[in-house]
CSV table of C-alpha atoms in Angstrom, one decimal:
chain,number,residue,atom,x,y,z
A,1,MET,CA,65.8,74.5,19.0
A,2,SER,CA,62.6,75.8,20.3
A,3,THR,CA,60.9,74.5,23.4
A,4,ALA,CA,57.3,73.2,23.2
A,5,VAL,CA,54.6,75.8,22.9
A,6,VAL,CA,51.4,75.7,24.9
A,7,ALA,CA,48.7,78.0,23.6
A,8,ASP,CA,44.9,78.4,24.1
A,9,ALA,CA,43.1,80.6,21.6
A,10,ARG,CA,39.5,81.6,22.0
A,11,ILE,CA,36.7,83.1,19.9
A,12,THR,CA,33.3,84.1,21.2
A,13,ALA,CA,30.6,85.2,18.8
A,14,ARG,CA,27.3,86.8,19.7
A,15,PRO,CA,24.6,89.0,17.9
A,16,ASP,CA,25.6,92.6,17.9
A,17,GLY,CA,22.0,93.7,18.2
A,18,ARG,CA,22.0,95.3,14.7
A,19,GLY,CA,21.6,92.1,12.6
A,20,GLY,CA,25.3,91.3,12.6
A,21,THR,CA,27.7,89.2,14.7
A,22,ALA,CA,30.1,90.7,17.2
A,23,LEU,CA,33.2,89.0,18.6
A,24,PRO,CA,33.6,90.0,22.2
A,25,VAL,CA,36.4,87.5,22.5
A,26,LEU,CA,39.0,87.1,19.8
A,27,ALA,CA,42.2,86.0,21.5
A,28,GLY,CA,45.0,84.2,19.7
A,29,GLY,CA,47.8,82.5,21.5
A,30,GLY,CA,51.3,81.3,20.7
A,31,PRO,CA,51.5,80.4,17.1
A,32,ILE,CA,47.7,80.9,16.6
A,33,ALA,CA,47.0,84.5,15.4
A,34,LEU,CA,43.3,85.4,14.7
A,35,ARG,CA,42.3,88.1,12.3
A,36,ARG,CA,38.7,89.4,11.8
A,37,THR,CA,38.5,89.7,8.1
A,38,ARG,CA,35.0,91.0,7.5
A,39,GLY,CA,31.9,92.1,9.3
A,40,GLY,CA,28.3,91.7,8.4
A,41,ALA,CA,25.6,89.2,9.4
A,42,THR,CA,28.3,86.5,9.5
A,43,ALA,CA,31.6,87.4,11.2
A,44,ARG,CA,34.6,86.1,9.4
A,45,VAL,CA,37.9,85.1,11.1
A,46,THR,CA,41.1,83.8,9.6
A,47,VAL,CA,43.5,81.7,11.6
A,48,ILE,CA,47.0,82.7,10.7
A,49,GLY,CA,49.9,80.5,11.7
A,50,ALA,CA,52.4,82.9,13.2
A,51,MET,CA,55.1,80.3,13.6
A,52,ALA,CA,56.1,77.0,12.0
A,53,GLY,CA,54.3,74.1,13.4
A,54,PRO,CA,52.8,72.5,15.3
A,55,LEU,CA,56.0,70.9,16.3
A,56,GLY,CA,56.2,67.7,18.3
A,57,GLY,CA,55.5,68.5,22.0
A,58,ASP,CA,53.4,71.5,21.3
A,59,ARG,CA,49.9,71.7,22.8
A,60,LEU,CA,47.6,74.0,20.9
A,61,ALA,CA,43.9,74.6,21.6
A,62,LEU,CA,41.2,76.7,20.1
A,63,ARG,CA,37.8,77.2,21.7
A,64,ILE,CA,35.0,78.6,19.8
A,65,ASP,CA,31.7,79.6,21.4
A,66,VAL,CA,28.9,80.7,19.1
A,67,ARG,CA,26.0,82.2,21.1
A,68,PRO,CA,22.3,82.1,20.2
A,69,GLY,CA,21.6,83.9,16.9
A,70,ALA,CA,25.2,84.5,16.0
A,71,ALA,CA,26.9,83.4,12.8
A,72,LEU,CA,30.7,82.8,12.5
A,73,HIS,CA,32.9,81.7,9.6
A,74,VAL,CA,36.4,80.6,10.4
A,75,GLY,CA,39.0,79.8,7.7
A,76,SER,CA,42.8,79.6,7.7
A,77,ALA,CA,45.4,81.4,5.7
A,78,ALA,CA,47.4,78.4,4.8
A,79,ALA,CA,47.8,74.6,5.4
A,80,THR,CA,48.9,73.6,8.9
A,81,ILE,CA,52.1,71.6,8.6
A,82,SER,CA,52.7,69.1,11.3
A,83,LEU,CA,56.5,68.9,11.9
A,84,PRO,CA,58.6,66.6,14.1
A,85,GLY,CA,59.8,67.9,17.4
A,86,ARG,CA,63.2,67.3,19.0
A,87,ASP,CA,62.2,64.5,21.3
A,88,GLY,CA,59.7,62.5,19.3
A,89,ARG,CA,56.7,63.6,21.4
A,90,PRO,CA,53.5,64.1,19.6
A,91,ALA,CA,51.9,67.5,19.1
A,92,ARG,CA,48.4,68.1,20.3
A,93,TRP,CA,45.7,70.2,18.6
A,94,ASP,CA,42.5,70.4,20.5
A,95,LEU,CA,39.4,72.0,19.1
A,96,ASP,CA,36.4,72.7,21.3
A,97,PHE,CA,33.3,74.2,19.5
A,98,THR,CA,30.0,75.1,21.0
A,99,VAL,CA,27.1,76.3,18.8
A,100,ALA,CA,23.9,77.4,20.5
A,101,GLU,CA,20.4,77.2,19.1
A,102,ASP,CA,19.7,79.4,16.1
A,103,ALA,CA,23.5,80.0,15.7
A,104,GLU,CA,25.8,78.8,13.0
A,105,LEU,CA,29.5,78.0,12.7
A,106,HIS,CA,31.4,77.4,9.4
A,107,TRP,CA,34.8,75.8,10.2
A,108,LEU,CA,36.5,75.6,6.8
A,109,PRO,CA,40.3,75.7,7.3
A,110,GLU,CA,43.0,74.6,5.0
A,111,PRO,CA,44.3,71.0,5.3
A,112,VAL,CA,46.6,69.6,8.0
A,113,VAL,CA,49.7,68.1,6.4
A,114,ALA,CA,51.8,65.5,8.2
A,115,ALA,CA,55.4,66.0,7.2
A,116,THR,CA,57.9,63.1,7.5
A,117,GLY,CA,58.6,62.1,11.1
A,118,SER,CA,55.8,64.2,12.6
A,119,ARG,CA,53.2,63.0,15.0
A,120,LEU,CA,50.0,64.9,15.6
A,121,LEU,CA,47.0,64.1,17.8
A,122,THR,CA,43.9,66.2,17.0
A,123,ARG,CA,40.8,66.1,19.2
A,124,THR,CA,37.7,67.9,18.1
A,125,ARG,CA,34.7,68.2,20.3
A,126,ILE,CA,31.6,69.8,18.9
A,127,THR,CA,28.6,70.5,21.1
A,128,LEU,CA,25.5,71.6,19.1
A,129,ALA,CA,22.2,72.7,20.7
A,130,ALA,CA,19.0,71.6,19.0
A,131,GLY,CA,18.6,73.9,16.0
A,132,ALA,CA,22.4,74.8,15.7
A,133,ARG,CA,23.8,74.9,12.2
A,134,LEU,CA,27.3,73.7,11.2
A,135,HIS,CA,29.6,73.3,8.3
A,136,TYR,CA,32.8,71.5,9.4
A,137,ARG,CA,35.5,70.5,7.1
A,138,GLU,CA,38.5,68.5,8.0
A,139,GLU,CA,41.3,67.5,5.5
A,140,GLN,CA,44.3,65.4,6.3
A,141,VAL,CA,47.2,65.1,3.9
A,142,LEU,CA,49.8,62.3,4.5
A,143,GLY,CA,53.2,63.8,3.6
A,144,ARG,CA,54.3,67.0,1.9
A,145,HIS,CA,54.8,66.9,-1.8
A,146,HIS,CA,58.5,67.0,-1.5
A,147,ASP,CA,58.5,64.3,1.2
A,148,LEU,CA,56.7,61.9,-1.1
A,149,ALA,CA,58.8,63.0,-4.2
A,150,ARG,CA,61.9,61.8,-2.4
A,151,GLY,CA,60.3,58.6,-1.3
A,152,ALA,CA,60.1,59.6,2.4
A,153,PRO,CA,57.2,58.2,4.4
A,154,PRO,CA,54.5,60.6,5.7
A,155,GLY,CA,54.1,61.6,9.3
A,156,ARG,CA,51.3,60.2,11.5
A,157,LEU,CA,48.0,61.8,12.1
A,158,THR,CA,45.6,60.6,14.8
A,159,SER,CA,42.3,62.5,14.7
A,160,ARG,CA,39.2,62.1,16.7
A,161,LEU,CA,36.0,63.9,16.0
A,162,THR,CA,33.1,63.8,18.6
A,163,VAL,CA,29.8,65.6,17.9
A,164,ARG,CA,26.9,65.9,20.2
A,165,GLN,CA,23.5,67.3,19.2
A,166,ALA,CA,21.0,68.2,21.9
A,167,GLY,CA,22.9,66.1,24.3
A,168,ARG,CA,23.0,63.0,22.1
A,169,PRO,CA,26.2,61.7,20.5
A,170,ILE,CA,25.7,61.7,16.7
A,171,LEU,CA,29.3,61.1,15.6
A,172,ASP,CA,32.3,59.8,17.3
A,173,GLN,CA,35.1,58.5,15.1
A,174,GLN,CA,38.9,58.4,15.2
A,175,THR,CA,41.2,57.8,12.3
A,176,ASP,CA,44.8,56.8,12.8
A,177,LEU,CA,46.9,57.2,9.6
A,178,GLY,CA,50.6,57.1,8.8
A,179,PRO,CA,53.5,54.9,9.8
A,180,GLY,CA,53.0,53.1,13.1
A,181,ALA,CA,49.2,52.8,12.7
A,182,PRO,CA,48.3,49.2,11.9
A,183,ALA,CA,47.5,48.6,8.1
A,184,TRP,CA,46.8,52.4,7.7
A,185,ASP,CA,47.5,52.2,4.0
A,186,GLY,CA,45.7,48.9,3.5
A,187,PRO,CA,42.4,48.1,1.7
A,188,ALA,CA,40.3,48.9,4.8
A,189,SER,CA,41.7,52.3,5.5
A,190,LEU,CA,43.5,54.6,2.9
A,191,GLY,CA,44.0,52.0,0.1
A,192,GLY,CA,46.9,54.0,-1.4
A,193,HIS,CA,45.3,57.4,-1.1
A,194,ARG,CA,47.2,60.2,0.6
A,195,ALA,CA,44.4,62.6,1.5
A,196,ALA,CA,41.4,61.9,3.6
A,197,GLY,CA,38.6,64.3,4.7
A,198,HIS,CA,35.1,65.0,5.8
A,199,LEU,CA,32.5,67.7,5.4
A,200,LEU,CA,30.0,67.6,8.2
A,201,THR,CA,26.8,69.4,7.6
A,202,VAL,CA,24.1,70.0,10.2
A,203,GLY,CA,21.0,72.1,9.8
A,204,HIS,CA,21.9,73.2,6.3
A,205,PRO,CA,21.0,71.4,3.0
A,206,ALA,CA,23.0,68.2,2.6
A,207,PRO,CA,25.7,68.3,-0.1
A,208,PRO,CA,25.0,66.3,-3.2
A,209,VAL,CA,25.9,62.6,-3.3
A,210,PRO,CA,29.5,62.3,-4.7
A,211,PRO,CA,29.8,61.2,-8.3
A,212,PRO,CA,30.5,57.5,-8.9
A,213,GLY,CA,34.0,56.4,-9.5
A,214,HIS,CA,35.4,58.1,-6.4
A,215,ASP,CA,36.2,56.8,-3.0
A,216,ALA,CA,33.6,59.0,-1.3
A,217,ALA,CA,30.2,58.6,0.3
A,218,LEU,CA,27.5,60.8,1.7
A,219,LEU,CA,26.5,59.4,5.1
A,220,THR,CA,23.3,60.3,6.9
A,221,LEU,CA,24.2,60.5,10.6
A,222,PRO,CA,21.8,59.3,13.4
A,223,GLY,CA,21.1,62.9,14.5
A,224,THR,CA,18.6,65.4,13.1
A,225,ASP,CA,19.5,66.9,9.7
A,226,ALA,CA,23.1,65.8,9.9
A,227,THR,CA,25.3,64.3,7.1
A,228,LEU,CA,28.9,63.4,6.8
A,229,LEU,CA,30.5,63.6,3.4
A,230,THR,CA,33.6,61.4,3.7
A,231,ALA,CA,36.2,61.2,0.9
A,232,LEU,CA,39.6,59.8,0.0
A,233,ALA,CA,41.8,61.1,-2.8
A,234,PRO,CA,45.4,60.8,-4.1
A,235,ASP,CA,46.1,64.4,-3.1
A,236,ALA,CA,44.8,67.6,-1.4
A,237,LEU,CA,43.5,69.2,-4.6
A,238,ARG,CA,41.4,66.3,-5.6
A,239,LEU,CA,40.2,65.8,-2.0
A,240,ARG,CA,39.0,69.5,-2.0
A,241,ARG,CA,37.1,69.0,-5.2
A,242,LEU,CA,35.2,66.0,-3.6
A,243,LEU,CA,34.5,68.0,-0.5
A,244,THR,CA,33.3,71.2,-2.3
A,245,PRO,CA,29.6,70.8,-3.0
B,1,MET,CA,8.3,26.1,33.8
B,2,PRO,CA,11.6,24.4,34.4
B,3,ASP,CA,14.7,26.6,34.6
B,4,ARG,CA,16.8,25.8,31.6
B,5,THR,CA,19.6,28.2,32.5
B,6,PRO,CA,22.8,26.2,32.3
B,7,ALA,CA,24.8,25.8,35.4
B,8,PRO,CA,27.9,28.1,35.7
B,9,GLY,CA,31.2,26.5,35.0
B,10,GLY,CA,30.6,25.8,31.3
B,11,ALA,CA,32.1,29.0,30.1
B,12,THR,CA,34.7,27.6,27.8
B,13,ALA,CA,32.2,25.5,25.9
B,14,VAL,CA,29.8,28.5,25.8
B,15,LEU,CA,32.5,30.6,24.3
B,16,LEU,CA,33.2,28.0,21.6
B,17,LEU,CA,29.5,27.8,20.9
B,18,LEU,CA,29.1,31.5,20.4
B,19,ALA,CA,32.2,31.8,18.2
B,20,ASP,CA,31.1,28.9,16.0
B,21,GLY,CA,29.8,30.0,12.6
B,22,ARG,CA,27.1,27.4,12.9
B,23,PHE,CA,25.5,29.2,15.8
B,24,PRO,CA,22.3,30.5,14.2
B,25,ALA,CA,23.1,34.3,14.6
B,26,GLY,CA,23.2,35.1,10.9
B,27,GLY,CA,26.8,36.2,10.7
B,28,HIS,CA,27.7,33.9,7.8
B,29,ALA,CA,25.6,36.0,5.4
B,30,HIS,CA,27.9,39.0,5.9
B,31,SER,CA,31.4,39.7,4.5
B,32,GLY,CA,32.3,42.7,6.7
B,33,GLY,CA,33.1,44.8,3.6
B,34,ALA,CA,35.2,42.1,1.9
B,35,GLU,CA,32.8,41.7,-1.0
B,36,ALA,CA,32.9,45.4,-1.9
B,37,ALA,CA,36.7,45.4,-1.4
B,38,VAL,CA,37.1,42.5,-3.8
B,39,ARG,CA,34.9,44.0,-6.4
B,40,ALA,CA,36.9,47.3,-6.2
B,41,GLY,CA,40.1,45.3,-6.8
B,42,ARG,CA,41.4,46.2,-3.3
B,43,ILE,CA,41.6,42.5,-2.2
B,44,ARG,CA,43.2,40.2,-4.8
B,45,ASP,CA,45.3,37.8,-2.8
B,46,GLN,CA,46.1,36.7,0.7
B,47,ASP,CA,48.5,39.6,1.4
B,48,ASP,CA,45.7,42.1,0.6
B,49,LEU,CA,43.4,40.0,2.8
B,50,ALA,CA,45.9,40.1,5.7
B,51,ALA,CA,46.1,43.9,5.4
B,52,PHE,CA,42.3,44.2,5.2
B,53,LEU,CA,41.8,42.0,8.3
B,54,THR,CA,44.6,43.9,10.2
B,55,GLY,CA,43.0,47.2,9.4
B,56,ARG,CA,39.5,46.0,10.3
B,57,LEU,CA,40.7,44.4,13.6
B,58,HIS,CA,42.4,47.5,14.8
B,59,THR,CA,39.6,49.9,13.9
B,60,THR,CA,36.0,48.6,13.9
B,61,GLY,CA,37.1,45.4,15.6
B,62,LEU,CA,38.6,47.3,18.5
B,63,THR,CA,35.6,49.6,18.8
B,64,ALA,CA,33.1,46.6,18.7
B,65,ALA,CA,35.2,44.7,21.2
B,66,ALA,CA,35.2,47.6,23.7
B,67,LEU,CA,31.4,48.1,23.3
B,68,ALA,CA,30.8,44.4,23.9
B,69,ALA,CA,33.0,44.3,27.0
B,70,ALA,CA,31.2,47.4,28.3
B,71,ALA,CA,27.8,45.9,27.5
B,72,THR,CA,28.7,42.7,29.5
B,73,ALA,CA,29.4,44.9,32.5
B,74,ALA,CA,26.4,47.1,32.0
B,75,ALA,CA,24.0,44.1,31.7
B,76,THR,CA,24.6,43.3,35.3
B,77,ASP,CA,22.8,46.6,36.1
B,78,PRO,CA,19.0,46.2,36.3
B,79,ASP,CA,18.7,49.8,35.2
B,80,PRO,CA,18.7,49.6,31.4
B,81,ASP,CA,20.0,53.1,30.8
B,82,ARG,CA,23.6,52.0,30.6
B,83,LEU,CA,22.9,49.6,27.8
B,84,ASP,CA,20.8,52.3,26.0
B,85,ASP,CA,23.8,54.7,26.3
B,86,LEU,CA,26.1,52.0,24.8
B,87,ASP,CA,23.6,51.6,21.9
B,88,ARG,CA,23.7,55.3,21.3
B,89,ALA,CA,27.5,55.2,21.5
B,90,ALA,CA,27.5,52.4,18.9
B,91,ASP,CA,25.2,54.5,16.7
B,92,ALA,CA,27.6,57.5,16.8
B,93,ARG,CA,30.5,55.3,16.0
B,94,THR,CA,28.8,54.0,12.9
B,95,PRO,CA,28.3,56.9,10.5
B,96,SER,CA,27.4,54.7,7.6
B,97,PRO,CA,23.6,54.1,7.5
B,98,ALA,CA,24.2,50.8,5.7
B,99,LEU,CA,26.5,49.6,8.5
B,100,ARG,CA,24.1,50.8,11.2
B,101,ALA,CA,21.3,48.8,9.6
B,102,THR,CA,23.6,45.7,9.3
B,103,SER,CA,24.7,46.0,13.0
B,104,ARG,CA,21.1,46.2,14.2
B,105,ARG,CA,20.0,43.3,11.9
B,106,LEU,CA,22.8,41.2,13.3
B,107,GLY,CA,21.9,42.3,16.8
B,108,ARG,CA,18.3,41.2,16.3
B,109,GLN,CA,19.3,37.8,14.9
B,110,LEU,CA,21.8,37.2,17.8
B,111,LEU,CA,19.2,38.3,20.4
B,112,ARG,CA,16.8,35.7,19.0
B,113,ALA,CA,19.3,32.9,19.3
B,114,ALA,CA,20.6,34.1,22.6
B,115,ARG,CA,17.1,34.3,24.2
B,116,ALA,CA,16.5,30.7,23.2
B,117,ALA,CA,19.9,29.5,24.4
B,118,TRP,CA,20.3,31.5,27.6
B,119,PRO,CA,17.0,33.0,28.8
B,120,HIS,CA,17.8,36.1,30.9
B,121,PRO,CA,15.9,39.2,32.0
B,122,ALA,CA,18.7,41.4,30.5
B,123,LEU,CA,18.1,40.0,27.1
B,124,ASP,CA,14.3,40.5,27.5
B,125,ARG,CA,14.8,44.1,28.4
B,126,LEU,CA,17.0,44.7,25.4
B,127,ALA,CA,14.4,43.2,23.1
B,128,ASP,CA,11.7,45.3,24.7
B,129,ARG,CA,13.6,48.6,24.5
B,130,HIS,CA,15.0,48.0,20.9
B,131,PRO,CA,12.2,46.4,18.9
B,132,ARG,CA,14.2,47.1,15.6
B,133,GLY,CA,17.3,45.6,17.1
B,134,ALA,CA,20.1,46.9,19.3
B,135,HIS,CA,23.6,47.2,17.9
B,136,HIS,CA,25.4,43.9,17.5
B,137,PRO,CA,28.2,44.5,20.1
B,138,VAL,CA,25.6,45.6,22.7
B,139,VAL,CA,23.6,42.4,22.2
B,140,LEU,CA,26.8,40.3,22.1
B,141,GLY,CA,27.9,41.8,25.5
B,142,THR,CA,24.5,41.2,27.0
B,143,THR,CA,24.5,37.7,25.7
B,144,ALA,CA,27.9,37.1,27.2
B,145,HIS,CA,26.5,38.2,30.6
B,146,ALA,CA,23.4,36.0,30.2
B,147,ALA,CA,25.6,33.0,29.3
B,148,GLY,CA,28.0,33.5,32.2
B,149,LEU,CA,30.9,34.9,30.2
B,150,THR,CA,33.2,37.8,31.2
B,151,PRO,CA,33.7,41.2,29.6
B,152,ALA,CA,37.0,39.9,28.3
B,153,GLN,CA,35.4,36.9,26.7
B,154,ALA,CA,32.8,39.1,25.0
B,155,ALA,CA,35.6,41.4,23.7
B,156,SER,CA,37.4,38.4,22.4
B,157,LEU,CA,34.4,37.2,20.5
B,158,ALA,CA,33.8,40.6,18.9
B,159,ALA,CA,37.5,40.9,17.9
B,160,TYR,CA,37.4,37.4,16.4
B,161,GLU,CA,34.2,38.0,14.5
B,162,SER,CA,35.7,41.2,13.1
B,163,VAL,CA,38.1,39.1,11.1
B,164,ASN,CA,36.7,35.6,10.8
B,165,GLY,CA,33.7,36.6,8.7
B,166,PRO,CA,35.6,38.6,6.0
B,167,ALA,CA,38.3,35.9,5.9
B,168,THR,CA,35.8,33.1,5.2
B,169,ALA,CA,34.0,35.3,2.7
B,170,CYS,CA,37.2,35.8,0.7
B,171,VAL,CA,37.5,32.0,0.3
B,172,ARG,CA,34.2,32.1,-1.5
B,173,LEU,CA,34.6,35.4,-3.3
B,174,LEU,CA,38.2,34.9,-4.6
B,175,GLY,CA,38.6,31.2,-4.4
B,176,LEU,CA,41.5,31.7,-2.1
B,177,ASP,CA,43.2,28.6,-0.8
B,178,PRO,CA,41.4,27.9,2.5
B,179,TYR,CA,44.6,26.6,4.1
B,180,ARG,CA,46.4,29.9,3.4
B,181,VAL,CA,43.4,31.9,4.7
B,182,ALA,CA,43.5,29.8,7.9
B,183,ALA,CA,47.2,30.6,8.1
B,184,VAL,CA,46.5,34.4,7.8
B,185,LEU,CA,44.0,34.1,10.7
B,186,ALA,CA,46.4,32.0,12.8
B,187,ARG,CA,49.1,34.7,12.3
B,188,LEU,CA,46.6,37.3,13.5
B,189,ALA,CA,45.9,35.5,16.8
B,190,PRO,CA,48.4,37.5,18.9
B,191,GLU,CA,47.0,40.7,17.6
B,192,LEU,CA,43.5,39.5,18.3
B,193,ASP,CA,44.5,39.0,21.9
B,194,ALA,CA,46.2,42.4,22.1
B,195,VAL,CA,43.2,44.2,20.7
B,196,THR,CA,40.9,42.3,23.1
B,197,ALA,CA,43.1,43.4,26.1
B,198,GLU,CA,43.1,47.0,24.8
B,199,ALA,CA,39.3,46.9,24.5
B,200,VAL,CA,38.8,45.6,28.0
B,201,ARG,CA,41.1,48.2,29.4
B,202,ALA,CA,39.2,51.0,27.6
B,203,ALA,CA,35.8,49.6,28.7
B,204,GLU,CA,36.9,49.4,32.3
B,205,GLN,CA,38.1,53.0,32.2
B,206,GLY,CA,34.9,54.1,30.6
B,207,ASP,CA,36.8,55.6,27.7
B,208,LEU,CA,35.4,53.8,24.7
B,209,PRO,CA,37.5,53.9,21.6
B,210,ALA,CA,36.0,55.2,18.3
B,211,ALA,CA,38.6,53.7,15.9
B,212,SER,CA,37.3,53.7,12.3
B,213,ALA,CA,38.6,53.0,8.9
B,214,PRO,CA,37.6,55.3,6.0
B,215,LEU,CA,37.3,52.8,3.2
B,216,LEU,CA,35.1,50.4,5.3
B,217,ASP,CA,32.4,53.2,5.5
B,218,ILE,CA,32.7,54.1,1.8
B,219,LEU,CA,32.7,50.5,0.6
B,220,ALA,CA,29.7,49.6,2.8
B,221,GLU,CA,27.7,52.4,1.2
B,222,GLN,CA,28.7,51.4,-2.3
B,223,HIS,CA,27.8,47.7,-1.5
B,224,SER,CA,24.4,48.6,-0.2
B,225,THR,CA,23.4,50.0,-3.6
B,226,TRP,CA,24.2,46.8,-5.6
B,227,LYS,CA,21.3,44.9,-7.0
B,228,VAL,CA,23.1,41.6,-7.1
B,229,ARG,CA,25.4,40.5,-4.3
B,230,LEU,CA,26.6,37.3,-2.6
B,231,PHE,CA,26.7,38.7,0.9
B,232,ALA,CA,24.2,41.0,2.8
B,233,SER,CA,27.1,43.4,3.7
């Protein structure tokens, strides 16, 4: 059995002075490998999981700093599968993003999937300057397909997202889903769905209002030019369709 | 002008008065998302109702209770910045514009009743600084301070209101047996106290929870677009 992993990955993006974005810091850590996949006005980085996990007990962090005038797009190569550890401790995944004025960050990773018996706490703090632009997608899937197919319960995902814009909090919400969270599958929370997600858009045009007949809504946040598309779906594929404008 | 502020020591009766649905704070017109959940077929019987109330209590109920407890403590401070910060914290914890509007409307209505019942400079300041209404938990906590209640009592009121309104609404919406609905609420009582204690602890530590429930936001937005409805939210 492996012991718990502690890793702190960092990305810093700044203008390269020739109309593009440079990445003076691109430092993976532990199971988080970072690859620059393309240059240009927007720098593109792919997060590659170099090991299984996160496993219970792991503490993973990623800090992204987008400096004035820079543009960064971060995706991931595959879904993040949260797996149980040896001693039942939760894994932690901390994301800390700072986006300066006239800078933009697109954080569009693949979903986090909570495998049977896993416990993951994610904490995302996003600090936006006035005039910063953001696309932030978060998708949570309760259980792997083969967990659900054999009737096993999903794992538990507790996820908090805090966003400040020009010093003011514009979004602070935590969801606690999976066995152990009170009434997580009831008519106030998931209502039988197995995938939940958001698309947070700041400073870009808002996505269209979701079509009727789906458990989704486009919410105008109290900040400036900020919307949250929030959606529930039976599975990851249908969730992605609702979150893709 | 005679001082009509009641003498301290009547806290139990004050708590009962504030929790009473007949106190003119407008809460009876709101279903807390139950009307939309019933229409969507998500609440059909008392078991669904129990799950809905449990979910609501541990998410928006906990968050409101902690904000109310924090507001009771903040209202002791003559500097209004702390209450303004809590109002912004409530805003950030309410991503649904329909629910923000509901919370401010309920805050405005409670403030009107509270200023008549327990005149206090903290209530006047809140009215001056938030002419369109402060968030309901912030007003509830300030009212608790004005009426001589503790942060824990304010949290307890907020937790109770998070389940009592939707439960009563379901009696009307579904014709559920009121005795069985009362039994659902009675069984929730220990959880109400546990959530209240968690909220008070969080408020004392200055670490306000942000617990939320995805369907409550989605249902609230759907409900706000209906042309005909029994409840305002």
